[in-house]
CSV table of C-alpha atoms in Angstrom, one decimal:
chain,number,residue,atom,x,y,z
A,1,MET,CA,-5.4,-16.2,38.2
A,2,ASN,CA,-2.0,-15.6,36.4
A,3,VAL,CA,-2.7,-15.4,32.8
A,4,LYS,CA,-0.3,-14.0,30.4
A,5,LYS,CA,-1.6,-11.3,28.1
A,6,GLU,CA,-1.0,-10.5,24.3
A,7,ASN,CA,2.9,-9.2,24.3
A,8,ILE,CA,2.4,-5.5,24.1
A,9,SER,CA,4.5,-3.5,21.3
A,10,TYR,CA,7.3,-0.9,22.2
A,11,TRP,CA,4.6,1.3,20.1
A,12,THR,CA,2.2,1.1,22.3
A,13,LYS,CA,4.1,1.2,25.7
A,14,SER,CA,5.6,4.5,24.2
A,15,SER,CA,2.5,6.4,23.4
A,16,GLN,CA,-0.4,7.9,24.7
A,17,PHE,CA,-4.1,8.1,23.3
A,18,ASN,CA,-7.0,10.2,24.5
A,19,GLN,CA,-9.9,7.7,25.5
A,20,PHE,CA,-13.3,8.3,24.1
A,21,PRO,CA,-16.6,6.8,25.5
A,22,GLN,CA,-18.3,3.4,24.4
A,23,LEU,CA,-21.7,4.4,22.4
A,24,THR,CA,-24.6,3.8,24.6
A,25,GLN,CA,-27.4,5.2,22.7
A,26,ASP,CA,-28.9,5.3,18.7
A,27,LEU,CA,-27.3,7.3,16.6
A,28,GLN,CA,-27.3,9.2,13.0
A,29,THR,CA,-24.1,10.0,11.1
A,30,ASP,CA,-23.6,11.0,7.5
A,31,VAL,CA,-20.3,8.8,7.4
A,32,LEU,CA,-19.7,5.9,9.7
A,33,ILE,CA,-16.2,4.3,9.5
A,34,ILE,CA,-16.1,0.8,11.5
A,35,GLY,CA,-12.4,0.3,12.8
A,36,GLY,CA,-9.8,2.6,14.5
A,37,GLY,CA,-6.5,1.7,12.7
A,38,ILE,CA,-4.1,4.1,10.4
A,39,ALA,CA,-6.5,3.5,7.5
A,40,SER,CA,-9.6,4.6,9.7
A,41,ILE,CA,-8.0,7.7,11.1
A,42,LEU,CA,-6.5,8.9,7.8
A,43,ALA,CA,-9.8,8.4,6.1
A,44,ALA,CA,-11.8,10.1,9.1
A,45,TYR,CA,-9.5,13.2,8.5
A,46,GLN,CA,-9.8,13.4,4.9
A,47,LEU,CA,-13.4,13.3,4.7
A,48,ALA,CA,-13.8,15.3,7.7
A,49,LYS,CA,-11.4,17.9,6.0
A,50,ALA,CA,-13.6,17.9,3.4
A,51,GLY,CA,-16.8,18.9,5.2
A,52,ARG,CA,-18.5,15.6,6.2
A,53,GLU,CA,-19.8,14.5,9.3
A,54,VAL,CA,-17.6,11.5,10.4
A,55,THR,CA,-18.2,8.7,13.1
A,56,VAL,CA,-15.7,6.2,14.2
A,57,LEU,CA,-16.6,2.8,16.0
A,58,GLU,CA,-13.5,1.1,17.4
A,59,GLY,CA,-14.5,-2.5,18.8
A,60,ARG,CA,-11.6,-2.4,21.2
A,61,HIS,CA,-8.9,0.7,21.4
A,62,LEU,CA,-8.0,3.1,19.0
A,63,SER,CA,-5.2,1.7,17.0
A,64,GLN,CA,-4.2,-1.4,19.2
A,65,GLY,CA,-4.8,-4.1,16.3
A,66,THR,CA,-2.7,-4.4,13.2
A,67,THR,CA,-1.3,-1.1,13.6
A,68,ALA,CA,0.1,-1.0,17.1
A,69,GLY,CA,2.4,-4.1,15.7
A,70,THR,CA,3.6,-3.0,12.8
A,71,THR,CA,7.3,-2.4,11.9
A,72,ALA,CA,6.4,1.2,10.7
A,73,LYS,CA,8.1,1.3,7.4
A,74,ILE,CA,6.5,3.7,5.2
A,75,THR,CA,7.7,2.7,2.2
A,76,ALA,CA,6.9,1.4,-1.8
A,77,GLN,CA,9.4,-1.4,-1.4
A,78,HIS,CA,7.3,-4.1,-0.7
A,79,HIS,CA,9.9,-7.3,-1.4
A,80,LEU,CA,10.6,-8.0,-5.1
A,81,LEU,CA,7.1,-7.4,-6.7
A,82,TYR,CA,7.7,-5.1,-9.2
A,83,GLN,CA,8.9,-7.4,-11.6
A,84,ASN,CA,5.9,-9.8,-11.0
A,85,PHE,CA,3.4,-6.9,-11.4
A,86,ILE,CA,4.8,-6.1,-15.3
A,87,LYS,CA,4.9,-10.1,-15.9
A,88,GLN,CA,1.0,-10.7,-14.4
A,89,ARG,CA,-0.6,-7.3,-15.0
A,90,SER,CA,1.3,-4.7,-17.3
A,91,GLU,CA,4.1,-2.2,-17.3
A,92,GLU,CA,1.5,0.6,-16.8
A,93,GLU,CA,0.0,-0.9,-13.9
A,94,ALA,CA,3.0,-1.5,-12.0
A,95,ARG,CA,4.3,2.2,-12.5
A,96,LEU,CA,0.8,3.0,-11.0
A,97,TYR,CA,1.0,1.1,-8.1
A,98,TYR,CA,4.4,2.6,-7.3
A,99,GLU,CA,3.0,6.4,-7.3
A,100,ALA,CA,0.3,5.1,-5.4
A,101,GLN,CA,2.7,4.0,-2.8
A,102,THR,CA,4.6,7.3,-3.1
A,103,ASP,CA,1.5,9.3,-2.9
A,104,GLY,CA,0.8,7.2,0.3
A,105,ILE,CA,4.6,8.3,1.8
A,106,ASN,CA,3.9,11.9,1.3
A,107,VAL,CA,0.3,11.9,3.0
A,108,ILE,CA,2.0,10.6,6.0
A,109,ARG,CA,4.9,12.6,6.0
A,110,ASN,CA,3.0,15.9,4.8
A,111,LEU,CA,0.5,15.6,7.6
A,112,ALA,CA,3.4,14.8,10.6
A,113,ASP,CA,5.1,18.3,9.0
A,114,GLU,CA,1.4,20.5,8.7
A,115,TYR,CA,0.1,19.5,12.5
A,116,ASN,CA,3.9,19.4,13.9
A,117,ILE,CA,3.4,15.9,15.3
A,118,ASP,CA,6.2,14.6,17.2
A,119,CYS,CA,6.7,11.1,15.7
A,120,ASP,CA,10.1,10.3,15.3
A,121,MET,CA,9.7,10.6,11.2
A,122,GLU,CA,12.5,9.7,9.2
A,123,THR,CA,13.5,9.9,5.4
A,124,LEU,CA,15.8,7.2,4.7
A,125,SER,CA,16.3,4.4,2.3
A,126,SER,CA,14.7,0.6,2.3
A,127,ILE,CA,17.3,-1.9,0.9
A,128,GLN,CA,16.3,-5.4,-0.1
A,129,VAL,CA,19.5,-7.7,0.6
A,130,THR,CA,20.7,-11.4,-0.2
A,131,ILE,CA,23.2,-13.6,1.4
A,132,GLY,CA,23.5,-14.8,-2.5
A,133,GLU,CA,20.5,-17.0,-2.9
A,134,SER,CA,18.4,-14.2,-4.1
A,135,GLU,CA,20.9,-12.4,-6.8
A,136,LYS,CA,18.8,-13.4,-9.8
A,137,LYS,CA,15.6,-12.1,-8.6
A,138,ILE,CA,17.0,-8.8,-7.1
A,139,ARG,CA,18.6,-8.2,-10.8
A,140,LYS,CA,15.4,-8.7,-12.1
A,141,GLU,CA,13.9,-6.0,-9.8
A,142,TYR,CA,16.2,-3.8,-10.5
A,143,GLU,CA,15.5,-4.0,-14.2
A,144,ALA,CA,11.8,-3.6,-13.0
A,145,TYR,CA,13.1,-0.6,-11.3
A,146,GLN,CA,14.7,1.3,-14.6
A,147,LYS,CA,11.5,0.5,-16.6
A,148,LEU,CA,9.3,2.2,-14.2
A,149,GLY,CA,11.6,5.2,-13.2
A,150,ILE,CA,11.7,4.1,-9.5
A,151,ASN,CA,14.4,6.0,-7.8
A,152,GLY,CA,17.0,3.5,-6.5
A,153,ASP,CA,20.0,1.5,-7.1
A,154,LEU,CA,21.8,-1.6,-7.5
A,155,HIS,CA,24.8,-2.3,-5.1
A,156,GLU,CA,26.6,-5.5,-6.1
A,157,LYS,CA,29.0,-5.4,-3.0
A,158,ASP,CA,28.3,-6.4,1.1
A,159,MET,CA,25.7,-4.1,2.4
A,160,GLY,CA,27.4,-3.8,6.3
A,161,LEU,CA,25.2,-5.9,7.8
A,162,PRO,CA,26.9,-8.0,10.6
A,163,PHE,CA,26.4,-11.1,8.2
A,164,GLU,CA,28.0,-11.5,5.0
A,165,THR,CA,25.8,-10.3,1.9
A,166,THR,CA,26.5,-10.1,-1.6
A,167,MET,CA,23.9,-7.8,-3.1
A,168,GLY,CA,21.4,-5.1,-2.0
A,169,LEU,CA,18.5,-3.2,-3.9
A,170,GLU,CA,18.0,0.2,-2.6
A,171,MET,CA,14.8,2.8,-2.8
A,172,TYR,CA,15.8,5.9,-1.9
A,173,ASP,CA,13.4,8.4,-0.2
A,174,GLN,CA,11.6,6.2,2.1
A,175,ALA,CA,10.4,6.9,5.6
A,176,GLN,CA,9.9,5.2,8.9
A,177,PHE,CA,8.3,6.7,12.4
A,178,HIS,CA,6.5,5.9,15.5
A,179,PRO,CA,3.3,4.9,14.2
A,180,LEU,CA,1.2,5.5,17.2
A,181,LYS,CA,2.6,8.9,18.5
A,182,PHE,CA,1.9,9.9,14.6
A,183,LEU,CA,-2.0,8.3,15.0
A,184,ALA,CA,-2.2,10.1,18.5
A,185,GLY,CA,-1.8,13.3,16.9
A,186,MET,CA,-3.7,12.8,14.0
A,187,VAL,CA,-7.0,11.6,16.5
A,188,GLU,CA,-6.4,15.3,18.0
A,189,VAL,CA,-6.7,16.8,14.4
A,190,CYS,CA,-9.4,14.8,13.8
A,191,VAL,CA,-11.4,15.6,16.8
A,192,ASP,CA,-10.9,19.5,16.2
A,193,LEU,CA,-12.4,18.8,12.7
A,194,GLY,CA,-15.6,17.3,14.4
A,195,VAL,CA,-14.8,13.9,14.0
A,196,THR,CA,-16.6,11.3,16.7
A,197,PHE,CA,-14.9,8.2,18.1
A,198,PHE,CA,-16.5,5.8,20.0
A,199,GLU,CA,-14.3,2.8,21.4
A,200,GLU,CA,-15.3,-0.6,22.8
A,201,THR,CA,-18.3,-0.2,20.2
A,202,MET,CA,-18.0,-3.8,18.4
A,203,VAL,CA,-20.3,-4.0,15.5
A,204,LYS,CA,-22.2,-7.1,14.8
A,205,LYS,CA,-24.0,-6.7,11.7
A,206,ILE,CA,-24.6,-4.5,8.6
A,207,ASP,CA,-28.4,-4.1,7.7
A,208,GLY,CA,-28.9,-1.7,4.5
A,209,ASN,CA,-28.2,1.8,6.1
A,210,THR,CA,-27.8,0.8,9.6
A,211,VAL,CA,-25.1,-1.0,11.9
A,212,GLU,CA,-26.1,-2.8,15.1
A,213,THR,CA,-23.3,-3.2,17.5
A,214,GLU,CA,-22.9,-5.8,20.1
A,215,SER,CA,-24.5,-4.1,22.8
A,216,GLY,CA,-27.6,-3.5,21.0
A,217,GLN,CA,-27.3,0.3,19.7
A,218,GLU,CA,-28.2,1.2,16.1
A,219,VAL,CA,-26.4,3.8,13.8
A,220,SER,CA,-27.6,4.7,10.9
A,221,PHE,CA,-25.4,6.2,8.1
A,222,ASN,CA,-25.7,7.6,4.4
A,223,GLN,CA,-22.3,6.0,3.4
A,224,LEU,CA,-20.1,3.5,5.3
A,225,ILE,CA,-16.2,2.5,5.0
A,226,CYS,CA,-15.2,-0.9,6.3
A,227,ALA,CA,-11.6,-0.4,7.7
A,228,THR,CA,-11.6,-3.6,10.1
A,229,HIS,CA,-9.0,-5.5,8.9
A,230,TYR,CA,-11.0,-8.5,7.6
A,231,PRO,CA,-13.8,-7.0,6.2
A,232,ILE,CA,-17.2,-7.7,8.5
A,233,VAL,CA,-19.7,-7.0,5.6
A,234,ASN,CA,-21.1,-10.1,3.8
A,235,ILE,CA,-19.1,-12.2,1.7
A,236,LYS,CA,-18.9,-11.1,-2.1
A,237,HIS,CA,-16.5,-11.6,-5.0
A,238,ASN,CA,-14.9,-14.5,-3.8
A,239,LEU,CA,-13.5,-12.3,-1.2
A,240,LEU,CA,-13.2,-15.1,1.3
A,241,PHE,CA,-10.9,-16.8,-1.2
A,242,HIS,CA,-9.0,-14.1,-1.8
A,243,LEU,CA,-8.2,-13.0,1.6
A,244,GLU,CA,-5.6,-14.9,3.6
A,245,ILE,CA,-4.3,-14.0,7.1
A,246,GLU,CA,-1.0,-14.1,8.2
A,247,ARG,CA,1.0,-13.8,11.4
A,248,SER,CA,4.5,-12.5,12.0
A,249,TYR,CA,6.4,-11.7,15.1
A,250,ILE,CA,9.0,-9.1,15.9
A,251,VAL,CA,12.0,-8.8,19.0
A,252,ALA,CA,13.3,-5.5,20.0
A,253,VAL,CA,16.8,-4.9,21.1
A,254,LYS,CA,19.1,-2.1,22.3
A,255,ASP,CA,22.8,-2.1,22.3
A,256,HIS,CA,23.5,-3.8,19.6
A,257,THR,CA,26.0,-4.2,16.7
A,258,PRO,CA,25.8,-1.3,14.9
A,259,ILE,CA,24.2,-1.5,11.2
A,260,PRO,CA,23.8,1.1,8.3
A,261,TYR,CA,20.8,3.8,8.9
A,262,ALA,CA,18.2,2.0,6.5
A,263,MET,CA,15.7,-0.5,6.6
A,264,PHE,CA,16.7,-3.8,5.4
A,265,GLN,CA,14.9,-6.7,4.0
A,266,VAL,CA,16.4,-10.1,3.6
A,267,ALA,CA,15.4,-11.5,0.6
A,268,ASP,CA,16.1,-15.0,1.3
A,269,ILE,CA,14.6,-17.8,3.3
A,270,PRO,CA,13.9,-17.4,6.3
A,271,GLU,CA,13.1,-13.7,5.1
A,272,ARG,CA,14.0,-11.0,8.3
A,273,SER,CA,13.0,-7.6,8.5
A,274,LEU,CA,15.4,-4.8,10.3
A,275,ARG,CA,14.8,-1.0,11.2
A,276,HIS,CA,16.0,1.1,14.4
A,277,TYR,CA,13.7,2.9,16.6
A,278,ILE,CA,14.4,5.4,18.7
A,279,THR,CA,14.0,5.1,22.6
A,280,GLU,CA,14.3,7.5,25.6
A,281,ASP,CA,18.3,6.3,25.8
A,282,GLY,CA,19.4,5.9,22.1
A,283,LEU,CA,18.5,3.7,19.5
A,284,GLY,CA,17.2,0.0,19.2
A,285,LEU,CA,16.8,-2.4,16.6
A,286,LEU,CA,13.5,-4.4,15.5
A,287,VAL,CA,14.1,-7.9,13.8
A,288,GLY,CA,11.1,-9.2,12.5
A,289,GLY,CA,9.9,-12.7,10.5
A,290,GLU,CA,8.4,-15.9,11.1
A,291,ASN,CA,5.4,-15.5,9.0
A,292,HIS,CA,2.6,-18.2,8.9
A,293,VAL,CA,-1.0,-18.4,8.5
A,294,THR,CA,-2.9,-17.7,11.3
A,295,GLY,CA,-3.9,-20.4,13.6
A,296,ALA,CA,-1.8,-23.0,11.6
A,297,LYS,CA,0.9,-23.7,13.9
A,298,ASP,CA,1.0,-25.5,16.8
A,299,ASP,CA,4.1,-24.3,18.3
A,300,VAL,CA,3.7,-20.2,18.0
A,301,GLU,CA,6.4,-19.5,20.5
A,302,VAL,CA,9.2,-20.8,18.3
A,303,GLY,CA,8.6,-17.8,16.0
A,304,TYR,CA,9.9,-15.6,18.9
A,305,GLU,CA,12.7,-18.1,19.9
A,306,ARG,CA,14.2,-17.9,16.3
A,307,LEU,CA,14.0,-14.3,16.2
A,308,ALA,CA,15.7,-13.9,19.5
A,309,TYR,CA,18.1,-16.4,18.7
A,310,ASP,CA,19.2,-14.4,15.3
A,311,ALA,CA,19.2,-11.0,17.2
A,312,LYS,CA,21.3,-12.6,19.9
A,313,ALA,CA,23.8,-14.2,17.2
A,314,LEU,CA,23.9,-11.7,14.8
A,315,PHE,CA,23.6,-8.2,16.5
A,316,ASN,CA,25.7,-9.3,19.8
A,317,VAL,CA,22.5,-8.7,22.4
A,318,ASP,CA,22.1,-10.6,25.3
A,319,HIS,CA,18.5,-9.2,26.6
A,320,ILE,CA,15.5,-8.9,24.6
A,321,GLU,CA,13.6,-5.5,25.4
A,322,ASP,CA,10.0,-6.4,23.8
A,323,LYS,CA,8.3,-8.9,21.4
A,324,TRP,CA,5.3,-8.6,19.9
A,325,SER,CA,3.4,-9.7,16.9
A,326,ALA,CA,1.1,-8.8,14.1
A,327,GLN,CA,-1.7,-9.9,11.8
A,328,ASP,CA,-1.9,-9.4,8.1
A,329,MET,CA,-4.4,-9.4,5.2
A,330,MET,CA,-2.8,-10.8,2.2
A,331,THR,CA,-4.3,-10.9,-1.3
A,332,ALA,CA,-4.0,-13.2,-4.2
A,333,ASP,CA,-2.5,-10.4,-6.5
A,334,LYS,CA,-0.5,-8.9,-3.8
A,335,MET,CA,-2.5,-5.4,-4.2
A,336,PRO,CA,-4.9,-4.0,-1.7
A,337,LEU,CA,-8.7,-3.9,-2.0
A,338,ILE,CA,-9.9,-0.2,-1.7
A,339,GLY,CA,-12.9,1.3,-2.8
A,340,ARG,CA,-16.5,0.2,-3.4
A,341,TYR,CA,-17.5,-3.1,-1.8
A,342,SER,CA,-19.8,-4.0,-4.7
A,343,LYS,CA,-19.3,-2.3,-8.3
A,344,ASN,CA,-22.4,0.2,-8.5
A,345,ASP,CA,-23.1,1.1,-4.7
A,346,ASP,CA,-21.9,4.0,-3.3
A,347,ARG,CA,-22.9,3.3,0.0
A,348,ILE,CA,-20.4,0.7,1.4
A,349,PHE,CA,-16.5,0.8,0.8
A,350,VAL,CA,-13.8,-1.2,2.0
A,351,ILE,CA,-10.1,-0.8,2.8
A,352,THR,CA,-8.3,-4.0,3.3
A,353,GLY,CA,-5.4,-6.5,2.0
A,354,PHE,CA,-2.3,-4.3,2.6
A,355,ASN,CA,0.2,-7.3,2.7
A,356,LYS,CA,2.3,-6.5,5.3
A,357,PHE,CA,2.6,-2.5,4.0
A,358,GLY,CA,-0.3,-0.8,5.7
A,359,MET,CA,1.5,2.1,6.5
A,360,ALA,CA,1.8,4.1,2.5
A,361,THR,CA,-1.3,1.8,1.6
A,362,ALA,CA,-3.4,3.5,4.1
A,363,GLY,CA,-2.2,6.8,3.2
A,364,VAL,CA,-3.2,6.5,-0.2
A,365,GLY,CA,-6.3,4.8,0.4
A,366,SER,CA,-7.5,7.6,2.3
A,367,LEU,CA,-7.4,9.9,-0.8
A,368,VAL,CA,-9.1,7.1,-3.0
A,369,LEU,CA,-12.1,6.9,-0.1
A,370,ARG,CA,-12.0,10.5,0.4
A,371,ASP,CA,-12.3,11.2,-3.6
A,372,LEU,CA,-14.8,8.2,-3.8
A,373,LEU,CA,-17.3,9.3,-1.1
A,374,MET,CA,-17.1,12.8,-2.6
A,375,GLY,CA,-18.4,11.6,-6.1
A,376,GLN,CA,-15.4,12.0,-7.6
A,377,SER,CA,-12.7,9.9,-9.7
A,378,ASN,CA,-9.3,8.9,-8.4
A,379,LYS,CA,-6.6,8.0,-10.6
A,380,TYR,CA,-6.1,4.7,-8.7
A,381,GLU,CA,-9.7,3.8,-8.2
A,382,GLU,CA,-9.5,0.9,-11.1
A,383,LEU,CA,-6.1,-0.5,-9.9
A,384,LEU,CA,-7.1,-1.1,-6.4
A,385,LYS,CA,-11.1,-1.9,-7.0
A,386,PRO,CA,-12.4,-5.0,-4.7
A,387,SER,CA,-14.4,-5.9,-7.5
A,388,ARG,CA,-11.6,-7.0,-9.7
A,389,ILE,CA,-11.3,-9.9,-7.6
A,390,ASP,CA,-13.7,-11.7,-9.6
A,391,THR,CA,-11.5,-12.2,-12.5
A,392,LEU,CA,-8.5,-13.5,-10.6
A,393,SER,CA,-9.7,-17.3,-10.6
A,394,SER,CA,-6.3,-18.6,-10.8
A,395,GLN,CA,-4.9,-16.6,-8.3
A,396,ILE,CA,-7.8,-17.1,-5.9
A,397,LYS,CA,-7.5,-21.0,-6.6
A,398,ALA,CA,-4.1,-21.0,-5.2
A,399,THR,CA,-4.7,-18.6,-2.3
A,400,ALA,CA,-7.8,-20.8,-1.4
A,401,LYS,CA,-5.7,-24.0,-1.7
A,402,LYS,CA,-3.2,-22.6,0.7
A,403,ALA,CA,-6.1,-21.4,3.3
A,404,PHE,CA,-8.1,-24.4,3.2
A,405,SER,CA,-4.7,-26.7,3.7
A,406,ALA,CA,-4.1,-24.4,7.2
A,407,ILE,CA,-7.6,-25.0,8.0
A,408,LYS,CA,-7.7,-28.9,7.3
A,409,GLY,CA,-4.6,-29.0,9.4
A,410,GLN,CA,-6.5,-26.6,11.8
A,411,THR,CA,-9.7,-28.8,12.0
A,412,LYS,CA,-7.8,-31.8,13.0
A,413,ALA,CA,-7.7,-30.8,16.4
A,414,VAL,CA,-11.3,-31.6,16.9
A,415,LYS,CA,-10.4,-35.0,15.5
A,416,ASP,CA,-7.7,-35.2,18.3
A,417,TYR,CA,-9.6,-34.2,20.8
A,418,ARG,CA,-8.6,-35.1,24.5
A,419,THR,CA,-10.7,-36.9,27.2
A,420,ASP,CA,-7.6,-36.8,29.8
A,421,ARG,CA,-8.9,-33.3,31.1
A,422,ASP,CA,-7.1,-34.1,34.4
A,423,ALA,CA,-3.8,-34.4,32.9
A,424,LEU,CA,-3.4,-31.1,31.2
A,425,HIS,CA,-0.6,-29.4,32.8
A,426,THR,CA,-0.1,-25.8,33.7
A,427,ASP,CA,0.6,-23.6,31.0
A,428,GLU,CA,-1.0,-25.9,28.6
A,429,ALA,CA,-4.4,-26.2,26.7
A,430,GLY,CA,-6.2,-28.7,24.7
A,431,ILE,CA,-9.4,-29.5,23.0
A,432,PHE,CA,-11.6,-32.0,25.3
A,433,LEU,CA,-14.8,-34.1,24.9
A,434,THR,CA,-16.6,-33.7,28.3
A,435,ASP,CA,-20.0,-35.1,29.0
A,436,GLY,CA,-20.8,-34.9,24.8
A,437,LYS,CA,-19.3,-31.6,24.5
A,438,PHE,CA,-16.3,-30.1,23.1
A,439,GLU,CA,-14.5,-27.5,25.2
A,440,ALA,CA,-11.5,-25.5,24.6
A,441,VAL,CA,-9.2,-25.3,27.9
A,442,TYR,CA,-6.4,-23.5,28.9
A,443,LYS,CA,-4.5,-24.2,32.6
A,444,ASP,CA,-3.0,-21.0,33.7
A,445,ASP,CA,0.3,-21.0,35.7
A,446,GLU,CA,-1.8,-21.0,38.8
A,447,GLY,CA,-3.6,-24.1,37.7
A,448,THR,CA,-6.9,-22.3,37.1
A,449,GLU,CA,-8.9,-23.8,33.9
A,450,HIS,CA,-10.1,-21.6,31.4
A,451,ALA,CA,-13.0,-23.2,29.4
A,452,VAL,CA,-14.8,-21.9,26.2
A,453,SER,CA,-16.2,-23.0,23.0
A,454,PRO,CA,-13.7,-24.6,20.4
A,455,PHE,CA,-15.6,-23.0,17.6
A,456,CYS,CA,-15.0,-19.6,16.0
A,457,THR,CA,-18.1,-17.4,16.6
A,458,HIS,CA,-17.8,-15.7,13.0
A,459,MET,CA,-18.7,-19.1,10.9
A,460,GLY,CA,-18.0,-21.6,13.1
A,461,CYS,CA,-14.4,-22.9,12.3
A,462,VAL,CA,-12.3,-24.9,14.9
A,463,LEU,CA,-9.9,-22.5,17.2
A,464,SER,CA,-6.3,-23.4,17.5
A,465,PHE,CA,-4.2,-22.4,20.6
A,466,ASN,CA,-1.4,-19.7,20.3
A,467,ASN,CA,0.9,-20.8,22.8
A,468,GLY,CA,3.3,-17.5,22.8
A,469,GLU,CA,0.5,-15.1,23.3
A,470,LYS,CA,-2.3,-17.4,25.1
A,471,THR,CA,-5.0,-17.0,22.6
A,472,TRP,CA,-7.5,-19.0,20.6
A,473,ASP,CA,-6.9,-18.1,17.2
A,474,CYS,CA,-9.0,-19.0,13.7
A,475,ALA,CA,-7.0,-20.3,10.5
A,476,CYS,CA,-10.2,-19.5,8.4
A,477,HIS,CA,-10.4,-15.7,8.6
A,478,GLY,CA,-7.8,-14.5,11.4
A,479,SER,CA,-10.4,-14.2,14.4
A,480,ARG,CA,-8.5,-14.3,17.6
A,481,PHE,CA,-9.9,-14.5,21.2
A,482,ASP,CA,-8.1,-14.1,24.8
A,483,CYS,CA,-8.0,-17.8,27.1
A,484,ASP,CA,-11.5,-16.2,28.8
A,485,GLY,CA,-13.5,-16.0,25.0
A,486,LYS,CA,-13.2,-12.2,24.7
A,487,VAL,CA,-12.7,-11.3,21.0
A,488,LEU,CA,-9.3,-9.4,20.2
A,489,HIS,CA,-9.4,-9.4,16.3
A,490,GLY,CA,-12.4,-9.8,14.0
A,491,PRO,CA,-14.0,-10.4,11.5
A,492,ALA,CA,-15.6,-12.2,14.9
A,493,SER,CA,-17.6,-10.0,16.8
A,494,THR,CA,-19.4,-12.2,19.5
A,495,ASP,CA,-17.1,-13.6,22.2
A,496,LEU,CA,-16.9,-17.5,22.9
A,497,THR,CA,-19.0,-19.1,25.2
A,498,GLN,CA,-17.5,-19.9,28.3
A,499,GLN,CA,-17.9,-23.6,29.3
């Protein structure tokens, strides 16, 4: 059998984590954290440092989800959003958001320094550039920087990239690192502080103060943090319509045309993200972009092809070293959801909706969650609280309209089902009606067919095939399954039925 697996990121290939056992018996704990990415590990550290007993359950392996697919920019420069925050919210809240992100940067930088974690941590600038199309927006963003006291500058000149630019907006004192080297070190620190980790332990449901795993174990808790990307807790506060799931792509190259040593984001369409990364034999370059709603594109491989074309044409390379993708939770108001899941409930907390900038957000999120679980206030809790989305009706409607548009196109797959299963080519997939039953079928390079149910086990949405990574993806809430039906990304916690 020859099935192409998920593309593996450079971060994963160049790091090593301690392995942890699967949970095989019932358990009691003080604080339970579901999920094993950067948000989970940093929250576990903060709470263990404060003296709490912490248990972490990860459905697959630690830091092998979105954290492994990040560009790992630790920055408060999130595209050109501060002008919109001032307009839509207030100058005070926009300033508070910048301060929160700056605190998040410092959390990660200080931890790497305190525990001597060798993770290629570097302090450098983040720069938004334009080829001319976004000059007006960049000028307005710089005006927002001046109002908010953001440490940055506007450069009305070419920014030295191998393609012509007319302007750059620089934010100073940002950072980048190797995220998995950092987290491998932090996991060791957490273990020394008494944190207990379990891997390959998928949580199926939450009932009161108990969770049940897919294999039947029960874990009781006093307080719980859901750090599962898309929250697995029951839908409240219009959360279903507040979150949109986007997928994006990265290619890694070496021996490229030199560029200034900074993190870059092209503000025009198509957007491109650029940053250096450190390898054993020098510097490489990450080129990212091609965002789309998960499950909404028929031809996903074209995203990699476009990035590879740009990398080769603009940076004079002839070989792509690595390629991978990431999945991001997007919120209607572009702010993360961190805090109490229900306004007056001190049992269950969530952290999600990082809008593609999860590093600094996870850092500040760990501080907010630590304070709330310890019964203390935090200066950012009102800004980031999940219950705020009840008041965002117009933004939620816009997000819902966009999401349902993607789902409508994806659901068309059932209407366009096939019956000619014998005509399926190798490395091709389709949804077939066989003996009155729908089947999602992928034929691998050796001609072996992999048939599973085409309906997501989370809420029953129709899946679509991702030809770039040979997975079945859900446009409704972002769940992903391999071609044999195994859950790769939640919120689904149950594998697809094999047909």
